[in-house]
CSV table of C-alpha atoms in Angstrom, one decimal:
chain,number,residue,atom,x,y,z
A,1439,MET,CA,86.3,93.8,60.3
A,1440,ALA,CA,87.3,94.9,63.4
A,1441,ALA,CA,90.9,93.0,64.3
A,1442,LYS,CA,90.3,91.4,67.5
A,1443,LEU,CA,91.7,93.3,70.0
A,1444,GLU,CA,94.5,92.2,72.8
A,1445,ILE,CA,93.9,91.6,76.5
A,1446,GLY,CA,96.7,90.9,78.3
A,1447,LYS,CA,96.0,88.5,81.5
A,1448,THR,CA,99.4,87.4,83.2
A,1449,LEU,CA,102.7,89.4,83.7
A,1450,GLU,CA,104.4,87.8,81.3
A,1451,ASP,CA,101.8,89.5,78.6
A,1452,PHE,CA,103.1,92.4,80.5
A,1453,CYS,CA,106.1,92.3,81.0
A,1454,ARG,CA,108.1,93.1,78.4
A,1455,PRO,CA,109.7,96.8,77.3
A,1456,GLU,CA,107.5,98.1,74.8
A,1457,ARG,CA,104.5,97.2,77.4
A,1458,MET,CA,105.9,97.7,80.4
A,1459,ALA,CA,108.1,100.6,82.6
A,1460,LEU,CA,109.9,100.2,86.0
A,1461,VAL,CA,108.1,102.8,88.5
A,1462,VAL,CA,110.3,103.0,91.9
A,1463,TYR,CA,108.6,104.6,94.6
A,1464,ASP,CA,110.1,107.0,96.9
A,1465,MET,CA,113.0,106.1,97.9
A,1466,GLN,CA,114.7,108.6,99.4
A,1467,VAL,CA,117.5,108.7,102.3
A,1468,GLY,CA,114.6,109.8,104.6
A,1469,ILE,CA,112.0,107.9,104.1
A,1470,THR,CA,114.1,104.2,104.0
A,1471,ARG,CA,116.1,105.1,107.4
A,1472,GLN,CA,112.4,105.0,109.1
A,1473,MET,CA,111.6,101.9,108.4
A,1474,LYS,CA,112.6,98.6,110.6
A,1475,ASN,CA,113.4,96.7,106.9
A,1476,GLY,CA,114.4,99.2,104.6
A,1477,ALA,CA,118.1,97.5,104.1
A,1478,GLU,CA,115.8,94.5,103.3
A,1479,ILE,CA,113.2,96.1,100.4
A,1480,THR,CA,115.9,98.4,98.8
A,1481,GLY,CA,118.0,94.3,98.1
A,1482,GLN,CA,115.2,93.4,96.9
A,1483,VAL,CA,114.4,96.8,94.7
A,1484,LEU,CA,118.3,97.0,93.8
A,1485,LYS,CA,116.9,93.0,92.2
A,1486,VAL,CA,113.8,94.4,90.0
A,1487,LEU,CA,115.9,96.9,89.2
A,1488,ASP,CA,119.3,95.6,87.6
A,1489,ALA,CA,116.6,93.0,86.0
A,1490,ALA,CA,114.8,95.4,84.7
A,1491,ARG,CA,118.1,96.8,83.2
A,1492,ALA,CA,119.3,93.9,82.0
A,1493,GLY,CA,115.6,94.3,79.9
A,1494,GLY,CA,116.1,97.0,78.4
A,1495,PHE,CA,112.8,98.7,80.5
A,1496,PRO,CA,112.1,101.7,81.3
A,1497,VAL,CA,113.2,103.3,84.3
A,1498,ILE,CA,111.1,105.9,86.2
A,1499,PHE,CA,112.2,107.2,89.9
A,1500,LEU,CA,109.6,109.2,91.9
A,1501,ARG,CA,111.0,111.0,94.8
A,1502,HIS,CA,108.7,113.5,97.7
A,1503,LEU,CA,109.4,116.5,98.0
A,1504,SER,CA,109.0,118.9,101.0
A,1505,MET,CA,107.6,123.0,100.2
A,1506,PRO,CA,109.8,125.3,101.8
A,1507,LYS,CA,107.3,126.7,105.2
A,1508,PRO,CA,106.2,129.4,103.2
A,1509,LEU,CA,105.4,127.9,100.5
A,1510,MET,CA,103.5,124.4,102.5
A,1511,GLY,CA,99.9,126.5,102.6
A,1512,GLY,CA,97.1,125.4,104.6
A,1513,PHE,CA,97.4,121.7,104.0
A,1514,GLN,CA,100.0,120.7,103.7
A,1515,THR,CA,101.1,122.4,106.5
A,1516,ARG,CA,97.9,120.8,108.5
A,1517,GLN,CA,99.6,117.1,106.6
A,1518,ALA,CA,102.8,118.1,108.6
A,1519,MET,CA,101.8,118.3,111.8
A,1520,ALA,CA,99.7,114.9,111.4
A,1521,TRP,CA,102.4,113.3,110.4
A,1522,GLN,CA,105.2,114.5,112.8
A,1523,ARG,CA,102.1,114.6,115.3
A,1524,THR,CA,102.3,118.3,117.0
A,1525,ASP,CA,99.5,120.4,116.8
A,1526,ASP,CA,101.7,123.5,116.5
A,1527,PRO,CA,102.3,124.9,113.4
A,1528,ASP,CA,105.1,126.3,114.1
A,1529,ALA,CA,106.6,123.0,115.3
A,1530,VAL,CA,106.6,121.5,111.7
A,1531,HIS,CA,109.7,120.7,110.1
A,1532,PRO,CA,109.6,119.7,106.0
A,1533,TRP,CA,111.4,116.4,106.0
A,1534,PHE,CA,112.0,116.4,102.0
A,1535,LEU,CA,113.3,119.1,101.0
A,1536,ARG,CA,115.4,119.6,98.1
A,1537,GLY,CA,119.4,119.6,98.5
A,1538,THR,CA,118.9,117.6,101.7
A,1539,PRO,CA,120.5,114.8,102.9
A,1540,GLY,CA,117.3,113.0,103.2
A,1541,PHE,CA,115.3,113.4,99.8
A,1542,GLU,CA,118.2,111.8,97.8
A,1543,LEU,CA,117.5,108.3,96.9
A,1544,VAL,CA,119.4,105.4,98.9
A,1545,SER,CA,122.8,105.3,97.0
A,1546,GLU,CA,122.4,101.7,96.2
A,1547,LEU,CA,119.5,102.9,93.9
A,1548,GLN,CA,121.6,105.9,92.2
A,1549,PRO,CA,119.9,106.6,88.6
A,1550,ARG,CA,121.3,105.8,85.3
A,1551,GLU,CA,121.6,109.3,82.7
A,1552,ASP,CA,118.8,107.5,80.8
A,1553,GLU,CA,116.7,107.4,83.6
A,1554,ALA,CA,113.9,109.9,85.0
A,1555,ILE,CA,113.8,111.4,88.1
A,1556,LEU,CA,110.3,113.0,88.4
A,1557,ASP,CA,109.5,115.0,91.9
A,1558,LYS,CA,106.3,115.8,93.5
A,1559,ILE,CA,104.3,116.7,96.5
A,1560,THR,CA,101.8,114.5,95.9
A,1561,PHE,CA,101.3,110.7,97.2
A,1562,SER,CA,99.5,109.0,93.6
A,1563,ALA,CA,103.6,109.5,90.9
A,1564,PHE,CA,100.4,111.3,88.1
A,1565,GLU,CA,98.8,113.5,90.4
A,1566,GLY,CA,100.8,116.9,88.9
A,1567,THR,CA,103.8,114.4,87.8
A,1568,PRO,CA,104.5,114.3,84.1
A,1569,LEU,CA,104.5,110.2,84.4
A,1570,ALA,CA,101.4,109.2,82.8
A,1571,MET,CA,102.2,111.4,79.6
A,1572,ILE,CA,105.7,109.5,80.1
A,1573,LEU,CA,104.1,106.2,79.9
A,1574,ARG,CA,101.8,107.2,76.5
A,1575,ASP,CA,104.1,108.7,74.9
A,1576,LEU,CA,106.3,105.6,75.5
A,1577,GLY,CA,103.4,103.2,74.0
A,1578,LEU,CA,102.8,101.6,76.8
A,1579,THR,CA,100.2,100.7,78.9
A,1580,SER,CA,101.5,98.4,81.9
A,1581,PHE,CA,104.4,99.5,84.9
A,1582,ALA,CA,105.4,97.9,87.3
A,1583,ILE,CA,106.1,99.8,91.3
A,1584,CYS,CA,108.2,98.6,94.0
A,1585,GLY,CA,109.4,101.0,96.7
A,1586,ILE,CA,108.0,103.1,99.8
A,1587,ALA,CA,105.1,103.0,101.4
A,1588,THR,CA,102.5,100.3,99.9
A,1589,GLU,CA,99.9,102.0,102.8
A,1590,ILE,CA,101.1,106.0,102.0
A,1591,GLY,CA,101.7,106.0,97.9
A,1592,ILE,CA,101.7,102.7,96.1
A,1593,ASP,CA,98.3,102.6,97.5
A,1594,PRO,CA,96.8,105.6,95.5
A,1595,THR,CA,99.7,105.3,92.5
A,1596,VAL,CA,98.5,102.5,91.7
A,1597,ARG,CA,94.4,102.8,91.9
A,1598,HIS,CA,95.2,106.4,90.4
A,1599,ALA,CA,96.8,104.3,87.5
A,1600,THR,CA,93.3,102.2,86.9
A,1601,ASP,CA,92.0,105.7,86.4
A,1602,LEU,CA,93.3,106.6,83.5
A,1603,GLY,CA,93.5,102.9,81.7
A,1604,LEU,CA,97.0,102.1,82.5
A,1605,VAL,CA,97.1,98.0,84.4
A,1606,PRO,CA,99.9,98.1,87.8
A,1607,VAL,CA,102.1,95.4,88.0
A,1608,VAL,CA,102.8,95.2,91.8
A,1609,VAL,CA,106.1,93.4,93.7
A,1610,ARG,CA,104.1,92.8,96.7
A,1611,ASP,CA,107.6,91.7,98.1
A,1612,ALA,CA,109.7,95.2,97.5
A,1613,CYS,CA,107.0,96.8,98.6
A,1614,GLY,CA,107.4,98.8,102.3
A,1615,ALA,CA,105.3,99.9,104.4
A,1616,GLY,CA,106.0,101.6,107.2
A,1617,HIS,CA,102.6,99.9,109.5
A,1618,HIS,CA,103.0,96.7,108.9
A,1619,GLU,CA,99.3,95.9,109.2
A,1620,ALA,CA,97.8,99.6,107.3
A,1621,GLY,CA,100.8,98.6,104.4
A,1622,GLU,CA,98.5,94.7,105.1
A,1623,ARG,CA,95.0,96.3,104.0
A,1624,SER,CA,96.3,98.1,100.9
A,1625,MET,CA,97.3,95.2,99.1
A,1626,GLU,CA,94.5,93.2,100.8
A,1627,ASN,CA,92.5,95.8,99.2
A,1628,ILE,CA,94.7,96.4,95.4
A,1629,VAL,CA,93.8,92.5,95.7
A,1630,PHE,CA,90.5,92.9,96.0
A,1631,MET,CA,90.0,95.9,93.4
A,1632,GLY,CA,91.4,92.6,90.6
A,1633,ASP,CA,92.7,95.7,88.0
A,1634,ALA,CA,96.6,95.3,89.0
A,1635,ILE,CA,98.4,91.8,89.0
A,1636,MET,CA,100.5,90.6,91.7
A,1637,THR,CA,103.5,89.5,91.5
A,1638,ASP,CA,106.7,89.4,93.5
A,1639,VAL,CA,110.7,89.3,92.7
A,1640,GLN,CA,111.6,85.9,91.7
A,1641,ALA,CA,109.3,85.3,88.7
A,1642,ILE,CA,109.0,89.1,87.6
A,1643,THR,CA,113.6,89.3,87.6
A,1644,ALA,CA,112.6,85.9,85.6
A,1645,ALA,CA,110.0,87.2,83.4
A,1646,MET,CA,112.2,90.9,82.9
A,1647,THR,CA,115.1,88.5,81.6
A,1648,LYS,CA,113.5,85.8,79.8
A,1649,GLY,CA,115.5,85.1,76.7
A,1650,ARG,CA,118.5,87.3,77.9
């Protein structure tokens, strides 16, 4: 007789170190300083990070990486033109080159030796990175996500995760948006899809440190 399948439904079902990791998305100097509430979001993310560390959860940081101009190619140049609001390809300047101050994570969120940093040129944290393999190799079925920006990278990461059979836990008040209305639309769509667990800093930090 087959064993009964355990179906996780609540934050508490997934918020255990053997089931869930924390993913901190693009909390970089050059990104947070573009946010009106960058300092506030940094503080909220730090609360979640501290709780994850106290609870023994695996922690993975993401960083957005720009290619040098000769390696940008047609699509990346076109995308940079849109973001930098120029019609001139020669006017494009890569914002997040490795080794530049804007590329680095904010000082408040420096990773520890036992935490990973994954660099990407995509918006989904799963495309072109070993994130999915890391989670699966650890036997995890879920991840909590916080950081910046909801409408740019967190939304596609959450959607991609569900196609991989992973359950995202979105820490809503620890996710920043560059465009408030677009960020709210993204959150509403995540809620509408119903695959993710929505939570806040108070709830997830309590769950991460419960019994410790």
